[in-house]
Short mmCIF file of C-alpha atoms and ligand atoms in Angstrom, two decimals:
data_model
loop_
_atom_site.label_atom_id
_atom_site.label_comp_id
_atom_site.label_asym_id
_atom_site.label_seq_id
_atom_site.Cartn_x
_atom_site.Cartn_y
_atom_site.Cartn_z
CA MET A 1 100.85 108.89 79.78
CA LEU A 2 98.76 107.21 82.45
CA SER A 3 97.08 104.73 80.08
CA GLN A 4 95.16 102.01 81.85
CA ARG A 5 96.09 103.34 85.30
CA ARG A 6 93.17 102.95 87.68
CA ILE A 7 93.01 106.09 89.76
CA LEU A 8 90.62 106.46 92.67
CA LEU A 9 90.09 110.19 93.23
CA ALA A 10 88.65 111.25 96.59
CA VAL A 11 87.31 114.78 96.78
CA THR A 12 86.88 116.30 100.24
CA GLY A 13 85.09 119.49 101.20
CA GLY A 14 86.96 122.72 100.58
CA ILE A 15 86.71 125.57 98.13
CA ALA A 16 89.47 123.88 96.07
CA VAL A 17 86.98 121.18 94.98
CA TYR A 18 86.58 123.01 91.67
CA LYS A 19 90.28 122.29 90.92
CA SER A 20 89.55 118.56 91.12
CA LEU A 21 87.19 118.77 88.16
CA GLU A 22 90.15 119.99 86.13
CA LEU A 23 92.39 117.32 87.69
CA LEU A 24 89.87 114.64 86.69
CA ARG A 25 89.82 116.00 83.13
CA LEU A 26 93.65 116.00 82.94
CA LEU A 27 93.93 112.45 84.31
CA LYS A 28 91.39 111.19 81.79
CA LYS A 29 93.23 113.00 79.01
CA GLN A 30 96.35 111.07 80.07
CA GLY A 31 94.44 107.83 79.49
CA ALA A 32 93.73 106.99 83.14
CA GLU A 33 90.53 105.33 84.25
CA VAL A 34 89.22 107.41 87.13
CA ARG A 35 86.54 106.68 89.75
CA VAL A 36 85.48 109.47 92.06
CA VAL A 37 84.27 109.41 95.65
CA MET A 38 83.30 112.50 97.63
CA THR A 39 82.65 113.51 101.21
CA GLN A 40 79.26 115.05 102.00
CA ALA A 41 80.97 118.42 102.54
CA ALA A 42 82.56 118.28 99.07
CA THR A 43 79.12 117.99 97.46
CA ALA A 44 78.22 121.35 99.03
CA PHE A 45 80.87 122.98 96.79
CA VAL A 46 80.38 121.08 93.51
CA GLN A 47 77.51 118.78 92.58
CA LEU A 48 78.22 115.06 92.52
CA LEU A 49 76.72 115.05 89.03
CA SER A 50 79.56 117.16 87.63
CA PHE A 51 82.14 114.54 88.65
CA GLN A 52 79.83 111.79 87.42
CA ALA A 53 79.50 113.38 83.99
CA LEU A 54 83.25 113.96 83.64
CA SER A 55 84.37 110.56 84.97
CA GLY A 56 81.68 108.57 83.14
CA HIS A 57 81.06 106.48 86.27
CA ALA A 58 78.75 106.64 89.27
CA VAL A 59 80.15 108.83 92.05
CA HIS A 60 79.52 107.82 95.66
CA CYS A 61 79.78 109.58 98.96
CA GLU A 62 77.93 107.26 101.36
CA LEU A 63 79.70 104.48 103.24
CA LEU A 64 76.55 102.49 103.88
CA ASP A 65 74.92 102.79 100.50
CA THR A 66 72.50 99.97 99.66
CA GLU A 67 72.73 100.84 95.97
CA VAL A 68 76.50 100.40 96.00
CA GLU A 69 77.10 97.38 98.18
CA HIS A 70 75.80 95.00 95.53
CA ALA A 71 77.87 96.81 92.87
CA MET A 72 81.31 98.20 93.75
CA GLY A 73 81.49 98.40 97.55
CA HIS A 74 84.27 100.15 99.43
CA ILE A 75 86.57 97.13 99.68
CA GLU A 76 86.24 96.34 95.97
CA LEU A 77 86.84 99.98 95.12
CA ALA A 78 89.97 100.00 97.29
CA ARG A 79 91.22 96.82 95.58
CA TRP A 80 90.35 98.14 92.12
CA ALA A 81 92.62 101.18 92.48
CA ASP A 82 96.29 101.26 91.35
CA VAL A 83 96.63 104.59 93.07
CA PHE A 84 94.46 106.56 95.53
CA VAL A 85 94.56 110.36 95.24
CA ILE A 86 92.85 112.59 97.82
CA ALA A 87 92.56 116.07 96.32
CA PRO A 88 91.68 118.41 97.85
CA ALA A 89 92.45 116.85 101.25
CA THR A 90 90.95 118.91 104.07
CA ALA A 91 92.40 119.24 107.59
CA ASN A 92 89.47 117.16 108.86
CA THR A 93 90.06 114.26 106.45
CA LEU A 94 93.83 114.34 107.09
CA ALA A 95 93.15 114.13 110.85
CA LYS A 96 90.80 111.19 110.38
CA MET A 97 93.29 109.37 108.15
CA ALA A 98 96.17 109.99 110.54
CA HIS A 99 94.25 108.50 113.45
CA GLY A 100 92.57 105.62 111.68
CA LEU A 101 88.98 106.88 111.90
CA ALA A 102 86.65 105.36 109.33
CA ASP A 103 83.33 107.16 109.68
CA ASP A 104 82.77 108.01 106.02
CA LEU A 105 83.55 106.53 102.62
CA VAL A 106 86.81 108.45 102.01
CA SER A 107 88.43 107.71 105.39
CA THR A 108 87.32 104.07 105.19
CA LEU A 109 88.81 103.72 101.71
CA TYR A 110 92.11 105.06 103.05
CA LEU A 111 92.23 102.28 105.65
CA ALA A 112 91.18 99.67 103.11
CA ALA A 113 93.55 100.74 100.32
CA ASN A 114 96.81 98.85 99.81
CA CYS A 115 98.03 100.87 96.84
CA PRO A 116 100.16 104.07 96.84
CA VAL A 117 98.26 107.03 98.32
CA TYR A 118 98.72 110.70 97.36
CA ILE A 119 97.30 113.70 99.23
CA ALA A 120 97.01 117.25 97.92
CA PRO A 121 96.02 119.24 101.02
CA ALA A 122 94.06 122.49 100.71
CA MET A 123 93.10 124.78 103.58
CA ASN A 124 93.57 128.19 105.13
CA HIS A 125 97.26 128.90 105.86
CA VAL A 126 96.72 129.12 109.65
CA MET A 127 94.97 125.75 109.61
CA TRP A 128 97.83 124.29 107.51
CA ASN A 129 100.49 125.61 109.88
CA HIS A 130 98.62 124.52 113.01
CA PRO A 131 100.71 122.00 115.00
CA ALA A 132 97.80 119.54 114.90
CA THR A 133 97.69 119.54 111.07
CA GLN A 134 101.49 119.41 110.77
CA ALA A 135 101.62 116.48 113.22
CA ASN A 136 98.91 114.66 111.23
CA VAL A 137 100.79 115.16 107.97
CA LYS A 138 103.94 113.74 109.63
CA ILE A 139 101.98 110.70 110.80
CA LEU A 140 100.62 110.20 107.29
CA GLN A 141 104.11 110.49 105.79
CA ASN A 142 105.20 107.81 108.22
CA HIS A 143 102.33 105.67 106.86
CA GLY A 144 104.11 106.07 103.51
CA ILE A 145 101.66 108.45 101.83
CA ASN A 146 102.97 110.80 99.13
CA LEU A 147 102.46 114.47 99.93
CA ILE A 148 101.81 116.90 97.09
CA SER A 149 102.55 120.04 99.06
CA PRO A 150 100.11 122.96 99.09
CA GLU A 151 101.27 126.14 97.40
CA SER A 152 101.70 129.67 98.63
CA GLY A 153 99.65 132.67 97.48
CA GLU A 154 96.36 134.44 97.89
CA GLN A 155 93.71 132.20 99.38
CA ALA A 156 89.96 132.03 98.75
CA CYS A 157 89.42 133.79 102.11
CA GLY A 158 91.59 136.70 100.91
CA GLU A 159 94.48 135.89 103.28
CA ILE A 160 97.96 135.13 101.95
CA GLY A 161 100.03 132.08 102.90
CA VAL A 162 100.72 128.40 102.26
CA GLY A 163 97.61 126.25 101.92
CA ARG A 164 96.31 126.47 98.37
CA MET A 165 95.91 123.08 96.74
CA ALA A 166 98.68 122.40 94.21
CA GLU A 167 97.53 123.22 90.67
CA PRO A 168 95.85 120.31 88.83
CA GLU A 169 98.74 120.27 86.29
CA THR A 170 101.24 119.89 89.18
CA VAL A 171 99.29 117.00 90.70
CA CYS A 172 98.94 115.31 87.31
CA GLN A 173 102.66 115.78 86.50
CA ARG A 174 103.68 114.30 89.87
CA LEU A 175 101.54 111.22 89.22
CA ILE A 176 102.97 110.86 85.72
CA SER A 177 106.58 111.13 86.90
CA ASP A 178 106.05 108.73 89.84
CA LEU A 179 103.92 106.17 88.04
CA THR A 180 105.89 106.15 84.83
CA MET A 181 109.40 106.19 86.29
CA PRO A 182 111.71 104.43 83.78
CA GLN A 183 111.65 100.69 84.51
CA SER A 184 115.42 100.73 84.88
CA LEU A 185 115.38 97.91 87.47
CA ALA A 186 112.67 95.81 85.80
CA ASN A 187 112.67 92.23 87.12
CA LEU A 188 115.82 92.76 89.20
CA ASN A 189 115.92 91.56 92.81
CA VAL A 190 116.93 94.32 95.18
CA VAL A 191 117.60 93.77 98.89
CA ILE A 192 117.67 96.85 101.14
CA THR A 193 118.48 97.13 104.84
CA ALA A 194 117.00 100.08 106.72
CA GLY A 195 116.64 101.69 110.13
CA ALA A 196 118.56 101.22 113.34
CA THR A 197 119.26 97.92 115.06
CA ARG A 198 118.59 97.45 118.77
CA GLU A 199 121.09 95.57 120.88
CA PRO A 200 119.52 94.39 124.16
CA LEU A 201 121.31 94.97 127.45
CA ASP A 202 118.68 93.28 129.59
CA PRO A 203 114.94 92.54 129.13
CA VAL A 204 114.04 96.28 129.25
CA ARG A 205 117.01 98.21 127.85
CA TYR A 206 118.88 98.32 124.58
CA LEU A 207 121.60 100.22 122.68
CA THR A 208 120.50 101.92 119.47
CA ASN A 209 121.04 105.06 117.34
CA ARG A 210 119.15 107.94 115.74
CA SER A 211 118.39 106.37 112.33
CA SER A 212 114.69 106.75 111.43
CA GLY A 213 114.77 104.39 108.44
CA LYS A 214 113.30 107.09 106.16
CA MET A 215 116.07 106.88 103.53
CA GLY A 216 115.93 103.08 103.30
CA TYR A 217 112.12 103.00 103.07
CA ALA A 218 112.18 105.76 100.40
CA LEU A 219 114.75 103.70 98.44
CA ALA A 220 112.55 100.61 98.71
CA LEU A 221 109.64 102.58 97.24
CA ALA A 222 111.79 104.14 94.49
CA ALA A 223 113.25 100.73 93.54
CA GLN A 224 109.70 99.34 93.29
CA LYS A 225 108.68 102.25 91.07
CA ALA A 226 111.67 101.39 88.85
CA GLY A 227 110.30 97.86 88.47
CA ALA A 228 112.42 95.93 91.01
CA ASN A 229 111.29 93.07 93.27
CA VAL A 230 112.19 94.52 96.64
CA THR A 231 113.07 92.83 99.91
CA LEU A 232 113.20 95.35 102.76
CA ILE A 233 114.95 94.14 105.90
CA SER A 234 114.28 96.64 108.62
CA GLY A 235 115.14 97.39 112.20
CA VAL A 236 112.35 98.81 114.38
CA THR A 237 110.98 102.06 112.88
CA GLN A 238 107.78 104.12 112.98
CA LEU A 239 107.33 103.69 109.23
CA LYS A 240 104.87 101.68 107.17
CA PRO A 241 106.65 99.39 104.68
CA PRO A 242 105.69 99.83 101.00
CA ALA A 243 102.85 97.59 99.85
CA ASN A 244 103.83 94.49 97.86
CA CYS A 245 107.43 94.28 99.04
CA ASN A 246 108.95 91.32 100.85
CA PHE A 247 109.24 92.88 104.31
CA VAL A 248 111.38 91.32 107.02
CA GLN A 249 111.27 92.85 110.50
CA VAL A 250 114.35 92.36 112.68
CA GLU A 251 115.71 93.86 115.86
CA THR A 252 119.40 93.10 116.32
CA ALA A 253 122.41 93.27 113.97
CA GLU A 254 122.80 89.49 114.15
CA GLN A 255 119.14 89.01 113.17
CA MET A 256 119.61 91.49 110.30
CA HIS A 257 122.73 89.61 109.16
CA ALA A 258 120.81 86.30 109.20
CA ALA A 259 117.81 87.82 107.35
CA VAL A 260 120.09 89.32 104.67
CA PHE A 261 121.81 85.99 104.05
CA GLU A 262 118.45 84.20 103.89
CA ASN A 263 117.43 86.58 101.09
CA ILE A 264 120.71 87.15 99.25
CA GLU A 265 120.45 84.28 96.75
CA ASN A 266 119.45 85.69 93.34
CA CYS A 267 119.91 89.24 94.65
CA ASP A 268 121.12 91.57 91.88
CA ILE A 269 121.57 94.73 93.93
CA PHE A 270 122.16 95.07 97.68
CA ILE A 271 121.75 98.48 99.32
CA GLY A 272 122.85 98.78 102.96
CA THR A 273 121.20 101.88 104.39
CA ALA A 274 120.70 100.44 107.87
CA ALA A 275 122.53 102.04 110.74
CA VAL A 276 123.72 98.74 112.13
CA ALA A 277 125.11 98.84 115.66
CA ASP A 278 128.85 98.22 115.46
CA TYR A 279 128.87 96.50 118.86
CA ARG A 280 126.47 94.50 121.05
CA PRO A 281 126.64 93.75 124.76
CA VAL A 282 128.50 90.48 125.36
CA VAL A 283 126.03 89.50 128.05
CA CYS A 284 122.31 90.12 127.90
CA GLY A 285 120.91 88.67 131.09
CA GLY A 286 117.39 87.52 131.67
CA GLU A 287 117.06 89.91 134.60
CA LYS A 288 117.02 93.70 134.73
CA ILE A 289 120.40 95.27 135.62
CA LYS A 290 120.15 96.78 139.13
CA LYS A 291 121.55 100.21 139.98
CA ASN A 292 123.67 99.08 142.93
CA ALA A 293 127.17 100.10 141.89
CA ASP A 294 128.22 103.74 141.22
CA GLN A 295 129.87 102.69 137.99
CA LEU A 296 128.89 100.04 135.55
CA THR A 297 131.13 98.65 132.84
CA LEU A 298 129.62 97.10 129.76
CA THR A 299 131.70 94.77 127.66
CA LEU A 300 130.80 94.95 123.99
CA GLN A 301 131.39 92.50 121.19
CA LYS A 302 131.87 93.60 117.58
CA ASN A 303 128.88 92.85 115.33
CA PRO A 304 129.28 91.26 111.90
CA ASP A 305 129.61 93.79 109.07
CA ILE A 306 126.65 92.85 106.89
CA LEU A 307 127.65 95.00 103.94
CA ALA A 308 131.26 93.77 103.90
CA ASP A 309 130.09 90.15 104.20
CA VAL A 310 127.71 90.59 101.23
CA ALA A 311 130.46 92.19 99.14
CA ALA A 312 132.81 89.30 100.07
CA LEU A 313 130.47 86.65 98.63
CA LYS A 314 131.90 84.53 95.81
CA THR A 315 129.48 86.13 93.34
CA PRO A 316 128.37 89.28 95.13
CA PRO A 317 125.43 91.41 93.99
CA PHE A 318 126.07 95.02 92.94
CA THR A 319 126.73 96.35 96.43
CA VAL A 320 125.92 99.86 97.61
CA GLY A 321 126.85 101.17 101.06
CA PHE A 322 126.10 104.32 102.99
CA ALA A 323 128.49 106.44 105.00
CA ALA A 324 127.39 109.02 107.53
CA GLU A 325 130.33 111.28 108.35
CA THR A 326 130.97 114.38 110.44
CA ASN A 327 134.25 115.31 108.66
CA ASP A 328 136.46 114.45 105.66
CA LEU A 329 133.45 112.99 103.84
CA GLU A 330 135.14 111.95 100.58
CA HIS A 331 138.22 110.54 102.30
CA TYR A 332 136.24 108.29 104.67
CA ALA A 333 133.66 107.32 102.04
CA ARG A 334 136.32 106.28 99.50
CA ASP A 335 138.19 104.40 102.21
CA LYS A 336 135.01 102.43 102.99
CA LEU A 337 134.37 101.82 99.28
CA THR A 338 137.78 100.19 98.88
CA ARG A 339 138.04 98.46 102.27
CA LYS A 340 134.60 96.84 102.02
CA ASN A 341 135.00 96.13 98.30
CA LEU A 342 131.78 97.98 97.36
CA ASN A 343 130.56 99.04 93.92
CA MET A 344 129.21 102.33 95.18
CA ILE A 345 128.93 104.38 98.35
CA ALA A 346 126.46 107.18 99.17
CA ALA A 347 127.85 109.56 101.76
CA ASN A 348 126.10 112.24 103.74
CA TRP A 349 127.01 114.71 106.43
CA VAL A 350 125.56 114.15 109.89
CA GLY A 351 125.47 116.51 112.84
CA ARG A 352 124.74 119.53 110.64
CA ALA A 353 121.65 121.75 110.71
CA GLU A 354 120.24 120.24 107.49
CA GLY A 355 119.83 116.65 106.35
CA GLY A 356 120.93 113.39 107.98
CA PHE A 357 119.25 111.24 110.64
CA GLU A 358 115.56 111.76 111.47
CA ARG A 359 115.17 114.55 108.85
CA ASP A 360 112.85 114.48 105.84
CA GLU A 361 115.53 116.00 103.61
CA ASN A 362 119.03 114.94 102.73
CA ALA A 363 121.87 115.45 100.24
CA LEU A 364 124.31 112.77 99.10
CA ASP A 365 127.78 112.60 97.58
CA VAL A 366 127.92 109.31 95.72
CA PHE A 367 131.29 107.70 94.91
CA TRP A 368 132.37 104.73 92.82
CA GLN A 369 135.83 103.63 91.79
CA ASP A 370 136.32 106.08 88.94
CA GLY A 371 133.51 108.52 89.47
CA LYS A 372 131.49 110.76 91.71
CA LYS A 373 128.10 112.51 91.64
CA THR A 374 126.52 115.02 94.01
CA LEU A 375 122.79 114.76 94.64
CA PRO A 376 121.80 118.14 96.19
CA MET A 377 119.55 118.66 99.23
CA THR A 378 115.96 117.59 98.55
CA ASN A 379 113.26 115.50 100.22
CA LYS A 380 114.19 111.85 100.77
CA THR A 381 111.47 110.60 98.36
CA GLU A 382 112.95 112.58 95.46
CA LEU A 383 116.53 111.85 96.54
CA ALA A 384 115.78 108.13 96.62
CA CYS A 385 114.47 108.26 93.01
CA GLN A 386 117.67 110.05 91.92
CA LEU A 387 119.90 107.54 93.72
CA ILE A 388 118.00 104.56 92.26
CA THR A 389 118.43 106.03 88.76
CA LEU A 390 122.17 106.41 89.40
CA ILE A 391 122.47 102.87 90.81
CA ALA A 392 120.67 101.52 87.71
CA GLU A 393 123.12 103.39 85.44
CA ARG A 394 126.19 102.06 87.28
CA PHE A 395 124.68 98.54 87.48
CA ASP A 396 124.15 98.62 83.69
CA ALA A 397 127.68 99.92 83.09
CA LYS A 398 129.12 97.11 85.21
CA THR A 399 127.06 94.28 83.73
CA LYS A 400 127.88 95.42 80.16
CA ILE A 401 131.66 95.14 80.77
O1 C5P B 501 131.66 100.92 108.57
P1 C5P B 501 130.44 101.74 108.67
O2 C5P B 501 129.48 101.23 109.73
O3 C5P B 501 130.67 103.18 108.83
O4 C5P B 501 129.72 101.56 107.24
C1 C5P B 501 128.44 101.98 106.98
C2 C5P B 501 127.82 101.08 105.95
O5 C5P B 501 127.98 99.72 106.32
C3 C5P B 501 126.31 101.26 105.81
O6 C5P B 501 125.95 101.00 104.48
C4 C5P B 501 125.74 100.20 106.75
O7 C5P B 501 124.45 99.79 106.37
C5 C5P B 501 126.75 99.08 106.62
N1 C5P B 501 126.98 98.29 107.83
C6 C5P B 501 126.60 96.96 107.87
N2 C5P B 501 126.86 96.19 108.96
C7 C5P B 501 127.49 96.72 110.02
C8 C5P B 501 127.87 98.06 110.02
C9 C5P B 501 127.60 98.82 108.89
O8 C5P B 501 126.01 96.48 106.89
N3 C5P B 501 127.70 95.96 111.08
#
């Protein structure tokens, strides 16, 4: 059920607008309170009055509406919402959202909203597959939006391909499963490290690695959905941190180490997903290194192992590590589990065609002292929810001993 959830539904202009009437009906049936906004183009497909009658509230499509600004203006509407759903989302609206344009009510609400955002795109399959649309969707995913992927089949134009808006039942089910995830981490403090660290060589150069931070950010979001208070300590990434988490931006391994230990008191669960640089240059001069010599030798100093240091605390939190391996996955993961004294380790293959660094999908083999579970290849959002559920189970098992 979605009882008392405040859902802001934005309807943009495509033939799939009729599906949103059904979506509105389903959401209301689930107990949600729904307010609808529309683009001008959407009103060409279905009358504003239809949404008004079904939602039981005034429906607006103008940004500068004198009638509205003394009632619920766009900022109030954005603050009112627990969740913002854009369905159908046209290529035009996705492009505006991706690039921060705010020339109508829907795109302005997107910029003003600080709640979770869902998009259910709908368009012709060639438009969906166009590099411009795909790039915009990637940008939006990096903003942290939740994509409800379009489906394949016959389209309104008679062509066949991927681009049909997901069925209203699918959209509704996704919202139910995300918004009503079991509160298995309710009131627990979870600290997560994410992304790559940067180790400066001189004022312009640094050593780093391929980690995008996607897994760590997805875990932060999943832990929040499970009711945790989340602190996300992140290296530099292209990603938008989840709203309402304690976000700490760092650059180097030493800064990450310091930030973790500033936030570790009262931490119940620590998850180290960051790809922390193992070494840093011993010297980082104030001046740019010149290319005079044919060879240049860098001397590197070992960085502190954040995860091992957390696990070595007198009363450590439940500690979860990650292991990215190119071979002998279980052997190396179990070795790390024991050596670093962890409660759990999530291992994944890197350097293969699927999954790993920079990808949107991944698979994990998770190990603990007397057990193992495989989480098969899926998108990192879903994988993160599965891993959080598993962590909650193991955390419960340990605290009940
Ligand atoms: O030993 P290795 O670097 O392979 O272990 C990986 C795990 O240890 C990851 O969970 C990573 O976040 C963590 N780690 C760390 N500090 C380091 C190196 C790795 O927390 N300096």
